[in-house]
């Protein structure tokens, strides 16, 4: 099974506020995007394509290994993944789509996604339980309802897909469509998405506190 990894790294990282592309921000002395590429490879992915900000392609080329392919990302994550997917060569059997913003994803979590695909799943997402009480609020911010959390999960990346299934789902999707993940794209095409266990260490770096926590983890 030939697996190609796509890393979405074309965001600007406004909430992190580092004044530069989030994927180029350093963690333990290496850019976040390098960590994400290594997780995929160590977990069993064969080739990697990275979607990067149009104007920073040369900067990414200097930090990433030579055999990683770079493509210009788009205005939204959906557009960036679409661009990378167009650059995936035909011989991929499965495609794993990962966020550059999840640098400490253990290779085991990647391997679980690959194993589910190997077992015949067409779409796989790693998930973790919701541990906090979860509520619905009304317009004034008052609690309107408590949501039973037993059936709720938080979805991480990498998300894995049969290559043909993901390509067909993106083809069906409108040019301006903006979905928050790739499982939503295949679900919109009627494909069943199965889950495997994710890992809390695959947490996404969104705000400065997340980066501080990640720094503590790599220093141990
Ligand atoms: N991403 C992308 N192309 C975009 C927007 C986002 O490839 N046009 C990628 C980001 O680089 C990131 C992942 O999608 O690895 C998850 O997005 P998010 O955490 O929201 O990152 P940013 O969009 O960069 O951050 P922010 O929303 O705070 O600006
Ligand atoms: Mg964003």
Short mmCIF file of C-alpha atoms and ligand atoms in Angstrom, two decimals:
data_model
loop_
_atom_site.label_atom_id
_atom_site.label_comp_id
_atom_site.label_asym_id
_atom_site.label_seq_id
_atom_site.Cartn_x
_atom_site.Cartn_y
_atom_site.Cartn_z
CA UNK A 1 0.00 0.00 0.00
CA UNK A 2 1.64 3.23 -1.14
CA UNK A 3 0.78 6.09 1.23
CA UNK A 4 1.22 9.77 0.41
CA UNK A 5 1.04 12.38 3.16
CA UNK A 6 -0.29 15.88 2.62
CA UNK A 7 0.72 18.50 5.17
CA UNK A 8 -1.44 21.63 5.29
CA UNK A 9 1.07 24.35 6.17
CA UNK A 10 -0.22 27.36 4.26
CA UNK A 11 -2.02 29.12 7.11
CA UNK A 12 -0.80 32.37 8.57
CA UNK A 13 -1.16 31.56 12.26
CA UNK A 14 -3.04 34.70 13.26
CA UNK A 15 -4.13 33.31 16.63
CA UNK A 16 -0.57 32.27 17.52
CA UNK A 17 0.51 35.78 16.64
CA UNK A 18 4.17 34.93 16.04
CA UNK A 19 4.44 37.46 13.22
CA UNK A 20 5.36 34.73 10.75
CA UNK A 21 3.91 31.58 9.21
CA UNK A 22 2.89 29.23 12.02
CA UNK A 23 4.41 26.23 10.23
CA UNK A 24 7.84 27.93 10.36
CA UNK A 25 7.65 28.72 14.07
CA UNK A 26 10.35 26.87 16.01
CA UNK A 27 9.71 24.08 18.50
CA UNK A 28 12.79 22.56 20.14
CA UNK A 29 14.90 24.25 17.50
CA UNK A 30 13.00 22.96 14.44
CA UNK A 31 10.11 24.36 12.42
CA UNK A 32 6.67 22.91 13.24
CA UNK A 33 6.30 21.72 9.65
CA UNK A 34 9.45 19.57 9.98
CA UNK A 35 8.02 17.81 13.03
CA UNK A 36 4.77 17.11 11.16
CA UNK A 37 6.58 15.67 8.15
CA UNK A 38 8.66 13.41 10.42
CA UNK A 39 5.57 12.10 12.26
CA UNK A 40 4.06 11.02 8.96
CA UNK A 41 7.22 9.34 7.73
CA UNK A 42 7.98 7.65 11.03
CA UNK A 43 4.41 6.36 11.09
CA UNK A 44 4.79 4.68 7.69
CA UNK A 45 3.95 7.28 5.03
CA UNK A 46 6.08 6.93 1.87
CA UNK A 47 6.01 10.39 0.23
CA UNK A 48 5.04 13.82 1.49
CA UNK A 49 3.55 16.88 -0.25
CA UNK A 50 3.39 20.13 1.74
CA UNK A 51 1.03 23.03 0.93
CA UNK A 52 2.85 26.26 1.80
CA UNK A 53 2.06 29.99 1.62
CA UNK A 54 2.58 31.18 -1.97
CA UNK A 55 5.12 33.85 -1.08
CA UNK A 56 7.20 31.70 1.25
CA UNK A 57 7.96 28.66 -0.86
CA UNK A 58 11.72 29.27 -0.85
CA UNK A 59 11.81 29.66 2.92
CA UNK A 60 10.04 26.32 3.37
CA UNK A 61 12.40 24.73 0.85
CA UNK A 62 15.36 25.67 3.04
CA UNK A 63 13.97 23.96 6.17
CA UNK A 64 12.39 20.84 4.64
CA UNK A 65 14.18 17.76 3.30
CA UNK A 66 14.88 17.76 -0.47
CA UNK A 67 12.52 14.88 -1.22
CA UNK A 68 9.44 16.66 0.14
CA UNK A 69 7.33 18.29 -2.60
CA UNK A 70 6.07 21.82 -2.07
CA UNK A 71 2.91 23.25 -3.63
CA UNK A 72 1.35 26.68 -3.29
CA UNK A 73 -1.51 26.58 -0.80
CA UNK A 74 -4.76 28.51 -1.05
CA UNK A 75 -6.79 31.06 0.88
CA UNK A 76 -8.50 28.39 3.01
CA UNK A 77 -7.34 25.05 4.39
CA UNK A 78 -9.76 23.36 1.99
CA UNK A 79 -8.12 25.15 -0.95
CA UNK A 80 -4.64 24.23 0.30
CA UNK A 81 -5.47 20.54 0.60
CA UNK A 82 -7.13 20.62 -2.81
CA UNK A 83 -3.92 22.04 -4.33
CA UNK A 84 -1.74 19.41 -2.66
CA UNK A 85 -4.09 16.64 -3.70
CA UNK A 86 -3.80 17.75 -7.32
CA UNK A 87 -0.03 17.26 -7.00
CA UNK A 88 -0.28 13.71 -5.61
CA UNK A 89 0.90 11.31 -8.26
CA UNK A 90 -1.33 8.50 -9.45
CA UNK A 91 0.48 5.72 -7.67
CA UNK A 92 -0.82 6.66 -4.22
CA UNK A 93 -3.23 4.07 -2.84
CA UNK A 94 -4.04 6.08 0.25
CA UNK A 95 -3.60 9.71 1.26
CA UNK A 96 -3.13 11.00 4.82
CA UNK A 97 -3.92 14.67 5.37
CA UNK A 98 -2.16 16.24 8.35
CA UNK A 99 -1.90 19.69 9.93
CA UNK A 100 1.56 21.26 10.24
CA UNK A 101 0.12 22.67 13.46
CA UNK A 102 0.16 19.21 15.15
CA UNK A 103 3.94 18.75 15.51
CA UNK A 104 4.02 16.18 18.32
CA UNK A 105 1.69 13.61 16.75
CA UNK A 106 3.17 10.22 17.75
CA UNK A 107 4.04 7.93 14.82
CA UNK A 108 1.81 5.30 16.46
CA UNK A 109 -1.23 7.48 15.85
CA UNK A 110 -0.27 7.72 12.17
CA UNK A 111 0.23 3.95 12.04
CA UNK A 112 -3.27 3.34 13.45
CA UNK A 113 -4.78 5.40 10.63
CA UNK A 114 -2.75 3.45 8.05
CA UNK A 115 -3.76 0.13 9.62
CA UNK A 116 -7.47 0.99 9.35
CA UNK A 117 -7.00 1.85 5.67
CA UNK A 118 -5.07 -1.38 5.17
CA UNK A 119 -8.04 -3.12 6.75
CA UNK A 120 -10.38 -1.74 4.10
CA UNK A 121 -11.71 1.54 5.52
CA UNK A 122 -12.17 4.31 2.90
CA UNK A 123 -11.97 7.18 5.39
CA UNK A 124 -10.46 7.25 8.89
CA UNK A 125 -10.14 9.93 11.54
CA UNK A 126 -8.21 9.79 14.84
CA UNK A 127 -10.36 10.95 17.75
CA UNK A 128 -10.05 11.65 21.46
CA UNK A 129 -12.80 11.79 24.08
CA UNK A 130 -14.39 15.00 25.29
CA UNK A 131 -13.47 15.23 28.98
CA UNK A 132 -15.14 18.49 29.99
CA UNK A 133 -18.84 18.95 30.58
CA UNK A 134 -20.10 20.37 27.30
CA UNK A 135 -22.98 22.81 27.06
CA UNK A 136 -25.03 24.76 24.57
CA UNK A 137 -25.45 28.48 25.32
CA UNK A 138 -28.14 30.89 24.18
CA UNK A 139 -27.57 34.34 22.62
CA UNK A 140 -26.98 35.89 26.04
CA UNK A 141 -24.33 33.31 26.93
CA UNK A 142 -26.57 31.52 29.46
CA UNK A 143 -26.47 27.73 29.50
CA UNK A 144 -29.38 26.41 27.49
CA UNK A 145 -28.56 22.72 27.53
CA UNK A 146 -25.96 20.15 28.56
CA UNK A 147 -24.82 17.81 25.81
CA UNK A 148 -24.29 14.16 26.80
CA UNK A 149 -20.58 13.74 26.09
CA UNK A 150 -20.33 9.95 25.89
CA UNK A 151 -20.87 10.00 22.14
CA UNK A 152 -18.82 13.14 21.46
CA UNK A 153 -15.25 13.02 20.14
CA UNK A 154 -12.66 15.64 19.16
CA UNK A 155 -11.20 14.99 15.74
CA UNK A 156 -7.48 15.21 15.03
CA UNK A 157 -5.18 14.62 12.08
CA UNK A 158 -3.77 12.84 10.15
CA UNK A 159 -7.01 11.79 8.54
CA UNK A 160 -6.65 8.91 6.11
CA UNK A 161 -8.46 8.19 2.87
CA UNK A 162 -8.49 5.84 -0.03
CA UNK A 163 -6.89 8.09 -2.68
CA UNK A 164 -9.67 7.73 -5.26
CA UNK A 165 -12.36 8.42 -2.65
CA UNK A 166 -10.73 11.65 -1.46
CA UNK A 167 -10.00 12.86 -5.01
CA UNK A 168 -13.59 12.21 -6.11
CA UNK A 169 -14.99 13.96 -3.02
CA UNK A 170 -12.86 17.07 -3.66
CA UNK A 171 -13.94 17.04 -7.32
CA UNK A 172 -17.57 17.10 -6.23
CA UNK A 173 -17.01 19.95 -3.80
CA UNK A 174 -17.76 23.49 -4.98
CA UNK A 175 -14.72 25.68 -5.70
CA UNK A 176 -15.50 28.07 -2.85
CA UNK A 177 -16.52 25.45 -0.31
CA UNK A 178 -14.76 25.76 3.02
CA UNK A 179 -14.93 22.81 5.39
CA UNK A 180 -12.92 22.49 8.59
CA UNK A 181 -11.51 19.05 7.83
CA UNK A 182 -11.20 16.46 5.10
CA UNK A 183 -13.53 13.93 6.67
CA UNK A 184 -16.28 16.53 6.18
CA UNK A 185 -15.42 16.60 2.48
CA UNK A 186 -15.87 12.85 2.01
CA UNK A 187 -18.93 12.79 4.28
CA UNK A 188 -20.49 15.41 2.00
CA UNK A 189 -19.99 12.83 -0.76
CA UNK A 190 -21.79 10.19 1.31
CA UNK A 191 -18.72 8.20 2.41
CA UNK A 192 -18.69 6.57 5.84
CA UNK A 193 -15.88 7.78 8.09
CA UNK A 194 -14.54 5.42 10.76
CA UNK A 195 -12.56 6.39 13.85
CA UNK A 196 -9.36 5.15 15.49
CA UNK A 197 -7.83 6.28 18.76
CA UNK A 198 -6.02 9.60 18.47
CA UNK A 199 -3.53 10.89 21.03
CA UNK A 200 -3.58 13.96 23.27
CA UNK A 201 -0.02 14.68 22.16
CA UNK A 202 -1.37 15.32 18.65
CA UNK A 203 -2.99 18.50 19.99
CA UNK A 204 -3.10 21.43 17.59
CA UNK A 205 -0.98 24.49 18.25
CA UNK A 206 -3.41 27.37 17.97
CA UNK A 207 -2.60 29.96 20.66
CA UNK A 208 0.70 30.82 22.43
CA UNK A 209 -0.13 28.61 25.44
CA UNK A 210 -0.22 25.55 23.14
CA UNK A 211 3.31 26.28 21.97
CA UNK A 212 4.52 26.72 25.55
CA UNK A 213 3.10 23.29 26.44
CA UNK A 214 4.72 21.71 23.39
CA UNK A 215 8.08 23.23 24.36
CA UNK A 216 7.78 21.62 27.80
CA UNK A 217 7.07 18.26 26.16
CA UNK A 218 10.13 18.32 23.90
CA UNK A 219 12.40 19.47 26.70
CA UNK A 220 11.71 16.46 28.88
N1 LIG B 1 -3.90 25.88 6.58
C1 LIG B 1 -3.55 25.82 5.24
N2 LIG B 1 -4.04 26.77 4.36
C2 LIG B 1 -4.83 27.77 4.81
C3 LIG B 1 -5.21 27.82 6.17
C4 LIG B 1 -4.73 26.85 7.05
O1 LIG B 1 -2.80 24.92 4.83
N3 LIG B 1 -5.25 28.67 3.94
C5 LIG B 1 -3.31 24.90 7.51
C6 LIG B 1 -2.48 25.56 8.61
O2 LIG B 1 -1.16 25.85 8.12
C7 LIG B 1 -2.51 24.57 9.74
C8 LIG B 1 -3.83 23.80 9.50
O3 LIG B 1 -4.31 24.20 8.22
O4 LIG B 1 -1.43 23.66 9.73
C9 LIG B 1 -4.84 24.07 10.59
O5 LIG B 1 -5.23 25.44 10.54
P1 LIG B 1 -5.10 26.48 11.73
O6 LIG B 1 -4.67 25.82 12.98
O7 LIG B 1 -6.33 27.33 11.72
O8 LIG B 1 -3.82 27.36 11.26
P2 LIG B 1 -3.80 28.84 10.70
O9 LIG B 1 -4.92 29.04 9.75
O10 LIG B 1 -2.42 29.08 10.21
O11 LIG B 1 -4.01 29.68 12.04
P3 LIG B 1 -5.08 30.86 12.32
O12 LIG B 1 -6.44 30.30 11.97
O13 LIG B 1 -4.91 31.18 13.77
O14 LIG B 1 -4.68 32.01 11.41
MG1 LIG B 2 -7.00 28.87 10.44
#
